[in-house]
């Protein structure tokens, strides 16, 4: 690009323009130059799902994280611009929320006259051509959003969110933001000639914001189907002379048949006539990339959806999206004759280590250094209190207080989300697995929250994954099999004095879901019904016994709603009742944020496991052992059946579990 929005030349632009004029003059008599006339190479860059990550820092763990950060993307942008004659940079949404810096501004600092959101300031410095909104932009409400966007020095577009009620048709909607803009840019062709080109840019966000941010949005805005909005506005953009139409689609890539009001509509957008480029996001994945292989109509070699070039640039600043177009002047307009899509990472993994591939842009870091420091203070500040220390040293051998807190928080949140829906009357259960429970993570890989004040970073220690909250509807049979699948973490135990290891070391602890709200026993004398991949291997085995709800045996067709996370609910770990089809609550809230809010509203928590599950006795099995952190030694007496044996290997300690009686 050689000119900015209002047509004024910047110094850098003038330099480029000067160079190309000279080039054109020198080459004007050669046929070679004529060959390039009217052929325009245009590079389109995408940032998406930044979620307030500017520094390469994990505020939850309170340590550097070189896999994230817009400041590193800034360096990649500079490089990408340096390599190309003509570039455009688009921002694809989910920038205001997602880390404690965002929460700090939204919940604590707010806006004084003249304040700009630190993330907006960082984005302004990138000279973005246009942006759209993701679903998370609505998390803090419309007033906060408006104040944040007021500081943006680039146009923001969003076609499928209307103020008040939807009109009779999309074109008549009073949209919250401009549905689209048509950017006029001067580009340099391959022969050095200059041309004016009109780039239409239209934006979309998942219509599901109406559910996810119901409290903020109900009565204030309404949403339309992404494809329907595109079908209405794209022809209008073409009528107004758009040579090229770029869709800023904060939506993922689902294939199969559209259901209407689809959350992940990028693939369907590719079927709307007139759209030339699709920038996708929302799913926090990389396109083109292996996550999208073997899907009909999706080409991960060419980087196309239904033949249309597309890109999805990961999340938290992990990648810069880049689509290189070759345009050919064709009559009065331009046609895409060649394209290449790719997502450029800011890091690679080499033998387990993170190797940065781009240094952070120093001036961007300096510009938000004060905000970064304020955020560090914020995460180190308490969100609540706990009357007792919490740990997961024995979370694999008994019901556990730390996990009970997560479970209770999930129920607290899902209950509110279910209120007024047909599912509100069903029994509400909650599934939680110990994420930090030794194993391959090592002897220190346990949750350890000290008594007293709980800081944000302690909540992250309780819940290390950036999962989001889900609830699924399952029947009694699926519920029991869910627990059977979890119980595969245990080896089969036989009577006798010989030492037997309790835990199967190849079974990850994050797949050991405990389910609160029902009571049950685990019979270790039985073989596991499922193998480590979730395949049914022993259909006659039943480790889960005496499964009961409110004291009555659970029947096969009894209905339950179970709180869980996006990973499990969408099929992660291949658990019965969890294949993506049983989801009844799809909250955009990070489970971690739910726990934080739960702490905040509770004041001082008194964590205590409710003891809803236990092992069934295996008579005569007197020497069942397992490993844990050595600090468990002092706590062994507080957990039924556990005694300390001595030092183990690699920093672990050895314990015995008495299941014999
Ligand atoms: Mn996102
Ligand atoms: Mg419990």
Short mmCIF file of C-alpha atoms and ligand atoms in Angstrom, two decimals, residues 399 404 516 610-612, ligand 2:
data_model
loop_
_atom_site.label_atom_id
_atom_site.label_comp_id
_atom_site.label_asym_id
_atom_site.label_seq_id
_atom_site.Cartn_x
_atom_site.Cartn_y
_atom_site.Cartn_z
CA UNK A 399 -12.02 -37.46 46.49
CA UNK A 404 -14.21 -30.13 44.74
CA UNK A 516 -19.82 -34.98 41.65
CA UNK A 610 -17.60 -34.33 49.80
CA UNK A 611 -16.35 -37.92 49.58
CA UNK A 612 -18.85 -38.95 46.93
MG1 LIG B 2 -16.65 -35.00 45.29
#
